[in-house]
Amino acid sequence: MTTLVARFRIVVGAFALLALVIGAQPVSAQQPTSVNPEASSVKEDQLFQELNRISGRCSIPDQKACTIEQPAGRDWRHFHQVVLPWIGAIAILGMLGVLVLFYLIRGMVRLESGRSGRVLVRFNVFERFVHWMTATCFIILAISGLNITFGKAVLLPIMSAEAFTAWSQWLKYAHNYLSFPFTLGVILIFLMWIVGNLPNRVDVEWLKEGGGIVGHRHPPAERFNAGQKMVYWVVVLGGAAIAISGYLLMFPFYLTNVAGMQTAQMSHAIIGMLFIAVMLAHIYIGTLGMEGAFEAMGTGEVDLNWAKEHHSLWLEEEKARTGPSGIQRQPAATPAE
Ligand code: HEM
């Protein structure tokens, strides 16, 4: 009898030990396989949609901080982390690809009649100052903006965390402070060049003939051709839109609620990416794309033959306005080497 009780004890002890081992397994291993983890998250998502947001109670004055999550916020996060980088990469790399291809096929638009040795003033000192001030601000705003969108993915892996933090912090200051001279530049560009950038019939003919860039013809143009007018309006309208949305972001919640902030951020970022793509084309034409074009904004003077080929109607106007003396000037002497 004693042996029977002892054996019974051993069996019970073994079962108890087994139960203990099973019970000690990690929680995840206990999950019954029949439960679909997706199903619970769908329910959670439905709940979010129905309740609209998850908010709690908080004692700080800014009650917006009590909202922890809302459906629009998650849509916005997806835009910022997935959609925006794609839009930016396609717009900017796509434009670079098109320009490289265009350069390989068309090459530089040459001054077909060569240089005459005589020049005329195209942009005065003030115009050039405004152009370069706005352009410099634009380039730094573009780099600092792109750092917000792509920096973490592209630079953080190749920099130390400290270096990336310092770089991003300085770029963020630059983005904030340079927005002011940039906005001033856009306003001055608007006022300075509005006369000369209103579309007219000459533009239609110019466009029909491919602007002399696509083919080898030189359609007549006034001071600004249709292509330059388009760039002007992109700068004025794009600049206004990016400044308005940018200041809404810089001074959050003064004029908008959360939804307005999200719209401002999305518009700002998309306009920024497209703006950069258009300006790449502008920079290309002003440098590699066309012989003699850079001088217009560099020294402010262009060769007479350049004016004849690209802005024949403007040249006529200038001749009539200034008399021959206005276009008889010799180019500024090049310094001895
Ligand atoms: C008046 C001019 C501008 C103002 C006031 C402004 C303001 C701002 C502000 C406050 C932010 C948010 C920064 C943050 O999240 O900490 C931002 C982001 C950004 N800005 Fe600007 N900005 C201006 C011009 C520009 C220009 C000219 C460009 C492009 C050429 C640009 C491109 C961007 C980009 C790409 C972002 C990042 C978008 C993102 O990934 O969230 N901005 N800007």
CSV table of C-alpha atoms and ligand atoms in Angstrom, one decimal:
chain,number,residue,atom,x,y,z
A,1,MET,CA,0.0,0.0,0.0
A,2,THR,CA,2.8,2.3,0.9
A,3,THR,CA,4.5,1.6,-2.4
A,4,LEU,CA,1.3,2.4,-4.2
A,5,VAL,CA,0.9,5.7,-2.5
A,6,ALA,CA,4.6,6.5,-3.2
A,7,ARG,CA,4.1,5.7,-7.0
A,8,PHE,CA,0.9,7.8,-7.1
A,9,ARG,CA,2.9,10.7,-5.6
A,10,ILE,CA,5.6,10.3,-8.3
A,11,VAL,CA,3.0,10.4,-11.1
A,12,VAL,CA,1.2,13.5,-9.6
A,13,GLY,CA,4.6,15.2,-9.1
A,14,ALA,CA,5.6,14.5,-12.8
A,15,PHE,CA,2.3,16.0,-14.0
A,16,ALA,CA,2.7,19.0,-11.7
A,17,LEU,CA,6.3,19.5,-13.2
A,18,LEU,CA,5.0,19.2,-16.7
A,19,ALA,CA,2.2,21.7,-16.0
A,20,LEU,CA,4.9,24.1,-14.6
A,21,VAL,CA,7.1,23.7,-17.7
A,22,ILE,CA,4.2,24.4,-20.0
A,23,GLY,CA,3.1,27.4,-17.9
A,24,ALA,CA,6.6,28.9,-18.0
A,25,GLN,CA,6.7,29.1,-21.8
A,26,PRO,CA,6.9,32.6,-23.3
A,27,VAL,CA,3.5,34.4,-23.7
A,28,SER,CA,3.8,34.4,-27.5
A,29,ALA,CA,4.1,30.7,-27.6
A,30,GLN,CA,0.8,30.5,-25.8
A,31,GLN,CA,-1.1,32.4,-28.5
A,32,PRO,CA,-3.5,30.0,-30.2
A,33,THR,CA,-2.7,29.8,-33.8
A,34,SER,CA,-6.3,30.2,-34.8
A,35,VAL,CA,-6.3,33.9,-33.8
A,36,ASN,CA,-5.6,36.1,-36.8
A,37,PRO,CA,-3.5,39.0,-35.6
A,38,GLU,CA,-4.6,41.1,-38.6
A,39,ALA,CA,-8.2,40.8,-37.5
A,40,SER,CA,-7.7,42.6,-34.2
A,41,SER,CA,-5.8,45.4,-35.9
A,42,VAL,CA,-8.6,45.8,-38.4
A,43,LYS,CA,-11.0,46.2,-35.5
A,44,GLU,CA,-8.7,48.7,-33.9
A,45,ASP,CA,-8.5,50.7,-37.1
A,46,GLN,CA,-12.3,50.6,-37.4
A,47,LEU,CA,-12.5,51.9,-33.9
A,48,PHE,CA,-10.1,54.7,-34.7
A,49,GLN,CA,-12.2,55.7,-37.7
A,50,GLU,CA,-15.4,55.6,-35.8
A,51,LEU,CA,-14.2,57.5,-32.8
A,52,ASN,CA,-12.2,59.7,-35.1
A,53,ARG,CA,-9.4,60.2,-32.6
A,54,ILE,CA,-7.7,58.9,-29.5
A,55,SER,CA,-7.6,61.7,-26.9
A,56,GLY,CA,-7.2,61.8,-23.2
A,57,ARG,CA,-7.4,64.4,-20.6
A,58,CYS,CA,-4.4,66.6,-19.9
A,59,SER,CA,-3.8,69.5,-17.5
A,60,ILE,CA,-1.6,71.7,-19.7
A,61,PRO,CA,-3.3,74.7,-21.3
A,62,ASP,CA,-2.6,73.5,-24.9
A,63,GLN,CA,-5.5,71.1,-25.2
A,64,LYS,CA,-4.3,70.0,-28.7
A,65,ALA,CA,-1.6,68.0,-26.9
A,66,CYS,CA,-4.3,65.7,-25.5
A,67,THR,CA,-5.0,64.2,-28.9
A,68,ILE,CA,-2.7,61.2,-29.3
A,69,GLU,CA,-3.8,59.9,-32.6
A,70,GLN,CA,-6.3,60.7,-35.3
A,71,PRO,CA,-7.0,59.0,-38.7
A,72,ALA,CA,-5.9,62.1,-40.6
A,73,GLY,CA,-2.6,62.1,-38.7
A,74,ARG,CA,-1.9,58.6,-39.8
A,75,ASP,CA,-2.7,59.5,-43.4
A,76,TRP,CA,-0.4,62.5,-43.1
A,77,ARG,CA,2.4,60.3,-41.6
A,78,HIS,CA,2.1,58.0,-44.6
A,79,PHE,CA,2.3,61.0,-46.9
A,80,HIS,CA,5.4,62.3,-45.2
A,81,GLN,CA,7.2,59.0,-45.0
A,82,VAL,CA,6.2,57.3,-48.3
A,83,VAL,CA,4.4,59.5,-50.8
A,84,LEU,CA,6.4,62.6,-50.5
A,85,PRO,CA,9.9,61.0,-50.9
A,86,TRP,CA,8.5,59.3,-54.1
A,87,ILE,CA,7.2,62.6,-55.5
A,88,GLY,CA,10.4,64.3,-54.7
A,89,ALA,CA,12.7,61.6,-56.1
A,90,ILE,CA,10.6,61.3,-59.3
A,91,ALA,CA,10.4,65.1,-59.9
A,92,ILE,CA,14.1,65.9,-59.1
A,93,LEU,CA,15.9,62.8,-60.5
A,94,GLY,CA,13.5,62.7,-63.4
A,95,MET,CA,14.3,66.3,-64.3
A,96,LEU,CA,18.0,65.6,-63.9
A,97,GLY,CA,17.7,62.6,-66.3
A,98,VAL,CA,15.8,64.7,-68.9
A,99,LEU,CA,18.4,67.4,-68.8
A,100,VAL,CA,21.3,65.0,-69.2
A,101,LEU,CA,19.5,63.4,-72.1
A,102,PHE,CA,18.7,66.7,-73.6
A,103,TYR,CA,22.3,67.8,-73.3
A,104,LEU,CA,23.5,64.6,-74.9
A,105,ILE,CA,21.1,65.0,-77.8
A,106,ARG,CA,20.9,68.7,-78.4
A,107,GLY,CA,24.2,69.9,-76.8
A,108,MET,CA,24.7,73.6,-76.0
A,109,VAL,CA,22.7,76.1,-78.0
A,110,ARG,CA,25.6,77.9,-79.7
A,111,LEU,CA,25.8,81.5,-80.8
A,112,GLU,CA,25.5,80.7,-84.5
A,113,SER,CA,26.7,84.1,-85.8
A,114,GLY,CA,29.6,84.2,-83.4
A,115,ARG,CA,30.5,87.1,-81.1
A,116,SER,CA,30.3,90.7,-82.4
A,117,GLY,CA,32.5,92.1,-79.8
A,118,ARG,CA,29.9,94.7,-78.9
A,119,VAL,CA,27.6,94.4,-75.9
A,120,LEU,CA,24.5,95.9,-74.4
A,121,VAL,CA,23.2,96.0,-70.9
A,122,ARG,CA,20.6,93.4,-70.1
A,123,PHE,CA,20.3,93.5,-66.3
A,124,ASN,CA,21.4,96.4,-64.1
A,125,VAL,CA,23.2,96.0,-60.7
A,126,PHE,CA,20.0,96.1,-58.7
A,127,GLU,CA,18.3,93.4,-60.8
A,128,ARG,CA,21.4,91.2,-60.6
A,129,PHE,CA,21.6,91.7,-56.8
A,130,VAL,CA,17.9,90.7,-56.4
A,131,HIS,CA,18.3,87.7,-58.7
A,132,TRP,CA,21.4,86.3,-56.9
A,133,MET,CA,20.0,87.0,-53.4
A,134,THR,CA,16.8,85.1,-54.2
A,135,ALA,CA,18.7,82.3,-56.0
A,136,THR,CA,21.2,81.9,-53.1
A,137,CYS,CA,18.4,81.7,-50.6
A,138,PHE,CA,16.5,79.3,-52.8
A,139,ILE,CA,19.4,76.9,-53.1
A,140,ILE,CA,19.9,76.9,-49.3
A,141,LEU,CA,16.1,76.6,-48.7
A,142,ALA,CA,16.0,73.7,-51.1
A,143,ILE,CA,19.0,71.8,-49.5
A,144,SER,CA,17.7,72.4,-46.0
A,145,GLY,CA,14.1,71.3,-47.0
A,146,LEU,CA,15.4,68.2,-48.8
A,147,ASN,CA,17.3,67.4,-45.6
A,148,ILE,CA,14.0,67.2,-43.7
A,149,THR,CA,12.5,64.9,-46.3
A,150,PHE,CA,15.5,62.7,-47.2
A,151,GLY,CA,18.2,63.4,-44.6
A,152,LYS,CA,17.4,60.7,-42.2
A,153,ALA,CA,17.3,58.0,-44.9
A,154,VAL,CA,20.2,59.2,-47.0
A,155,LEU,CA,22.7,61.0,-44.6
A,156,LEU,CA,22.1,59.5,-41.2
A,157,PRO,CA,23.5,56.1,-42.3
A,158,ILE,CA,26.8,57.7,-43.4
A,159,MET,CA,27.2,60.2,-40.6
A,160,SER,CA,27.4,60.0,-36.8
A,161,ALA,CA,24.1,60.8,-35.0
A,162,GLU,CA,25.8,63.8,-33.4
A,163,ALA,CA,27.0,65.2,-36.8
A,164,PHE,CA,23.6,64.7,-38.4
A,165,THR,CA,21.9,66.4,-35.5
A,166,ALA,CA,24.2,69.4,-35.7
A,167,TRP,CA,23.9,69.6,-39.5
A,168,SER,CA,20.1,69.3,-39.4
A,169,GLN,CA,19.8,71.9,-36.6
A,170,TRP,CA,21.9,74.5,-38.6
A,171,LEU,CA,20.0,73.8,-41.8
A,172,LYS,CA,16.7,74.2,-39.9
A,173,TYR,CA,17.9,77.7,-38.7
A,174,ALA,CA,18.9,78.5,-42.2
A,175,HIS,CA,15.5,77.4,-43.6
A,176,ASN,CA,13.7,79.6,-41.1
A,177,TYR,CA,15.8,82.8,-41.4
A,178,LEU,CA,16.5,82.7,-45.1
A,179,SER,CA,12.8,82.5,-45.8
A,180,PHE,CA,12.7,86.3,-45.1
A,181,PRO,CA,15.2,87.5,-47.8
A,182,PHE,CA,13.7,84.8,-50.1
A,183,THR,CA,10.2,86.2,-49.7
A,184,LEU,CA,11.5,89.8,-50.2
A,185,GLY,CA,13.3,88.6,-53.3
A,186,VAL,CA,10.2,87.1,-54.8
A,187,ILE,CA,8.2,90.3,-54.1
A,188,LEU,CA,11.0,92.4,-55.8
A,189,ILE,CA,11.2,90.0,-58.8
A,190,PHE,CA,7.4,90.3,-59.1
A,191,LEU,CA,7.5,94.1,-59.2
A,192,MET,CA,10.8,94.5,-61.1
A,193,TRP,CA,9.9,92.2,-64.1
A,194,ILE,CA,6.1,92.2,-64.3
A,195,VAL,CA,6.3,94.5,-67.3
A,196,GLY,CA,7.8,92.2,-69.8
A,197,ASN,CA,6.4,89.0,-68.4
A,198,LEU,CA,2.7,89.4,-69.4
A,199,PRO,CA,1.9,86.8,-72.0
A,200,ASN,CA,1.1,88.0,-75.5
A,201,ARG,CA,0.9,86.8,-79.2
A,202,VAL,CA,4.7,86.8,-79.7
A,203,ASP,CA,4.9,84.0,-77.1
A,204,VAL,CA,2.4,81.8,-79.1
A,205,GLU,CA,4.6,82.0,-82.2
A,206,TRP,CA,7.8,81.5,-80.1
A,207,LEU,CA,6.3,78.3,-78.6
A,208,LYS,CA,5.1,77.1,-82.0
A,209,GLU,CA,8.7,77.2,-83.2
A,210,GLY,CA,10.1,75.4,-80.2
A,211,GLY,CA,11.8,78.5,-78.9
A,212,GLY,CA,14.9,77.9,-80.9
A,213,ILE,CA,16.0,75.5,-78.2
A,214,VAL,CA,14.3,72.4,-79.6
A,215,GLY,CA,15.1,73.2,-83.2
A,216,HIS,CA,17.7,75.5,-84.7
A,217,ARG,CA,15.5,78.5,-85.6
A,218,HIS,CA,15.5,81.8,-83.8
A,219,PRO,CA,11.9,82.9,-83.4
A,220,PRO,CA,11.5,86.6,-82.5
A,221,ALA,CA,11.2,87.4,-78.8
A,222,GLU,CA,10.9,90.5,-76.6
A,223,ARG,CA,12.9,91.1,-73.5
A,224,PHE,CA,11.6,87.8,-72.0
A,225,ASN,CA,10.6,84.9,-74.2
A,226,ALA,CA,7.7,82.5,-73.4
A,227,GLY,CA,10.0,80.1,-71.6
A,228,GLN,CA,11.4,82.8,-69.4
A,229,LYS,CA,7.9,84.1,-68.7
A,230,MET,CA,6.9,80.6,-67.5
A,231,VAL,CA,9.9,80.5,-65.2
A,232,TYR,CA,8.9,84.0,-64.0
A,233,TRP,CA,5.4,82.9,-63.1
A,234,VAL,CA,6.6,79.7,-61.5
A,235,VAL,CA,8.8,81.9,-59.3
A,236,VAL,CA,6.1,84.5,-58.5
A,237,LEU,CA,3.2,82.1,-57.9
A,238,GLY,CA,5.2,79.2,-56.6
A,239,GLY,CA,7.2,81.6,-54.4
A,240,ALA,CA,4.0,83.1,-53.0
A,241,ALA,CA,2.4,79.7,-52.3
A,242,ILE,CA,5.6,78.3,-50.7
A,243,ALA,CA,6.0,81.4,-48.6
A,244,ILE,CA,2.3,81.3,-47.4
A,245,SER,CA,2.4,77.6,-46.6
A,246,GLY,CA,5.9,77.9,-45.0
A,247,TYR,CA,4.8,80.7,-42.6
A,248,LEU,CA,1.8,78.7,-41.6
A,249,LEU,CA,4.2,76.0,-40.6
A,250,MET,CA,6.7,78.3,-39.0
A,251,PHE,CA,4.0,79.9,-36.8
A,252,PRO,CA,1.9,76.8,-36.1
A,253,PHE,CA,-1.8,77.1,-35.1
A,254,TYR,CA,-2.1,80.9,-35.3
A,255,LEU,CA,-4.3,80.7,-38.3
A,256,THR,CA,-5.1,77.0,-38.7
A,257,ASN,CA,-6.1,73.9,-36.9
A,258,VAL,CA,-4.4,70.5,-37.2
A,259,ALA,CA,-6.0,69.7,-40.5
A,260,GLY,CA,-4.9,73.1,-41.9
A,261,MET,CA,-1.3,72.4,-40.7
A,262,GLN,CA,-1.3,69.1,-42.5
A,263,THR,CA,-2.6,70.7,-45.7
A,264,ALA,CA,0.0,73.5,-45.4
A,265,GLN,CA,2.8,70.9,-44.9
A,266,MET,CA,1.7,68.8,-47.8
A,267,SER,CA,1.3,71.7,-50.2
A,268,HIS,CA,4.6,73.2,-49.0
A,269,ALA,CA,6.5,70.0,-49.6
A,270,ILE,CA,5.0,69.2,-53.0
A,271,ILE,CA,5.4,72.7,-54.3
A,272,GLY,CA,9.0,72.6,-53.0
A,273,MET,CA,9.8,69.5,-54.9
A,274,LEU,CA,8.3,70.7,-58.2
A,275,PHE,CA,9.9,74.1,-57.7
A,276,ILE,CA,13.3,72.5,-57.4
A,277,ALA,CA,12.7,70.5,-60.5
A,278,VAL,CA,11.8,73.6,-62.5
A,279,MET,CA,14.7,75.6,-61.2
A,280,LEU,CA,17.1,72.8,-62.3
A,281,ALA,CA,15.9,73.4,-65.8
A,282,HIS,CA,16.3,77.1,-65.4
A,283,ILE,CA,19.9,76.6,-64.1
A,284,TYR,CA,20.7,74.3,-67.0
A,285,ILE,CA,19.6,76.8,-69.7
A,286,GLY,CA,21.4,79.6,-67.9
A,287,THR,CA,24.7,77.7,-67.8
A,288,LEU,CA,25.4,74.5,-69.9
A,289,GLY,CA,22.4,74.9,-72.1
A,290,MET,CA,23.0,78.1,-73.9
A,291,GLU,CA,26.2,79.9,-74.9
A,292,GLY,CA,26.4,83.5,-73.7
A,293,ALA,CA,23.3,83.3,-71.4
A,294,PHE,CA,25.2,83.3,-68.1
A,295,GLU,CA,26.8,86.7,-68.9
A,296,ALA,CA,23.4,88.3,-68.7
A,297,MET,CA,23.2,87.7,-65.0
A,298,GLY,CA,27.0,87.6,-64.5
A,299,THR,CA,28.3,90.8,-65.9
A,300,GLY,CA,24.9,92.1,-66.8
A,301,GLU,CA,25.9,92.6,-70.4
A,302,VAL,CA,25.2,90.4,-73.5
A,303,ASP,CA,26.8,90.3,-76.9
A,304,LEU,CA,24.9,92.0,-79.6
A,305,ASN,CA,24.6,88.9,-81.7
A,306,TRP,CA,23.3,87.0,-78.7
A,307,ALA,CA,20.5,89.6,-78.4
A,308,LYS,CA,19.9,89.4,-82.1
A,309,GLU,CA,19.5,85.6,-82.1
A,310,HIS,CA,17.5,85.2,-78.9
A,311,HIS,CA,15.7,88.5,-78.2
A,312,SER,CA,15.5,90.3,-81.6
A,313,LEU,CA,12.4,92.4,-80.7
A,314,TRP,CA,14.0,93.5,-77.5
A,315,LEU,CA,17.2,94.5,-79.3
A,316,GLU,CA,15.1,96.7,-81.7
A,317,GLU,CA,13.4,98.3,-78.8
A,318,GLU,CA,16.8,99.0,-77.1
A,319,LYS,CA,18.2,100.5,-80.3
A,320,ALA,CA,15.2,102.8,-80.5
A,321,ARG,CA,15.4,103.7,-76.8
A,322,THR,CA,19.1,104.3,-76.3
A,323,GLY,CA,20.2,105.1,-79.8
A,324,PRO,CA,23.3,103.3,-81.3
A,325,SER,CA,25.5,104.4,-78.4
A,326,GLY,CA,23.6,102.1,-76.0
A,327,ILE,CA,24.8,99.0,-77.9
A,328,GLN,CA,28.2,100.2,-79.1
A,329,ARG,CA,30.0,99.5,-75.9
A,330,GLN,CA,32.9,97.2,-75.9
A,331,PRO,CA,32.8,94.3,-73.4
A,332,ALA,CA,34.4,94.9,-70.1
A,333,ALA,CA,38.2,94.3,-70.5
A,334,THR,CA,39.3,90.9,-69.4
A,335,PRO,CA,42.1,91.0,-66.8
A,336,ALA,CA,45.6,90.1,-68.0
A,337,GLU,CA,46.6,86.6,-67.1
B,1,HEM,C1,9.2,81.8,-47.4
B,1,HEM,C2,9.8,80.7,-47.7
B,1,HEM,C3,9.8,79.5,-46.8
B,1,HEM,C4,9.3,79.3,-45.6
B,1,HEM,C5,8.7,80.3,-44.6
B,1,HEM,C6,9.5,77.9,-45.3
B,1,HEM,C7,9.2,77.2,-44.1
B,1,HEM,C8,9.3,75.9,-43.8
B,1,HEM,C9,9.0,75.2,-42.6
B,1,HEM,C10,8.6,75.9,-41.3
B,1,HEM,C11,9.2,73.9,-42.8
B,1,HEM,C12,8.9,72.8,-41.7
B,1,HEM,C13,10.2,72.5,-41.1
B,1,HEM,C14,10.1,71.4,-40.1
B,1,HEM,O1,9.4,70.5,-40.2
B,1,HEM,O2,10.8,71.6,-39.1
B,1,HEM,C15,9.6,73.7,-44.1
B,1,HEM,C16,9.9,72.4,-44.7
B,1,HEM,C17,10.3,72.3,-46.0
B,1,HEM,N1,10.5,73.2,-46.9
B,1,HEM,FE1,10.3,75.2,-46.7
B,1,HEM,N2,10.0,77.2,-46.4
B,1,HEM,C18,10.2,78.2,-47.4
B,1,HEM,C19,10.7,78.0,-48.6
B,1,HEM,C20,11.0,76.8,-49.2
B,1,HEM,C21,11.6,76.6,-50.5
B,1,HEM,C22,11.9,77.7,-51.5
B,1,HEM,C23,11.7,75.3,-50.7
B,1,HEM,C24,12.2,74.5,-51.9
B,1,HEM,C25,12.9,75.0,-52.8
B,1,HEM,C26,11.3,74.6,-49.5
B,1,HEM,C27,11.2,73.3,-49.3
B,1,HEM,C28,10.9,72.6,-48.1
B,1,HEM,C29,10.9,71.2,-48.0
B,1,HEM,C30,11.2,70.2,-49.0
B,1,HEM,C31,10.5,71.0,-46.7
B,1,HEM,C32,10.4,69.6,-46.0
B,1,HEM,C33,9.1,69.0,-46.2
B,1,HEM,C34,9.0,67.7,-45.3
B,1,HEM,O3,9.6,66.8,-45.6
B,1,HEM,O4,8.3,67.8,-44.3
B,1,HEM,N3,10.9,75.6,-48.6
B,1,HEM,N4,9.6,74.9,-44.8
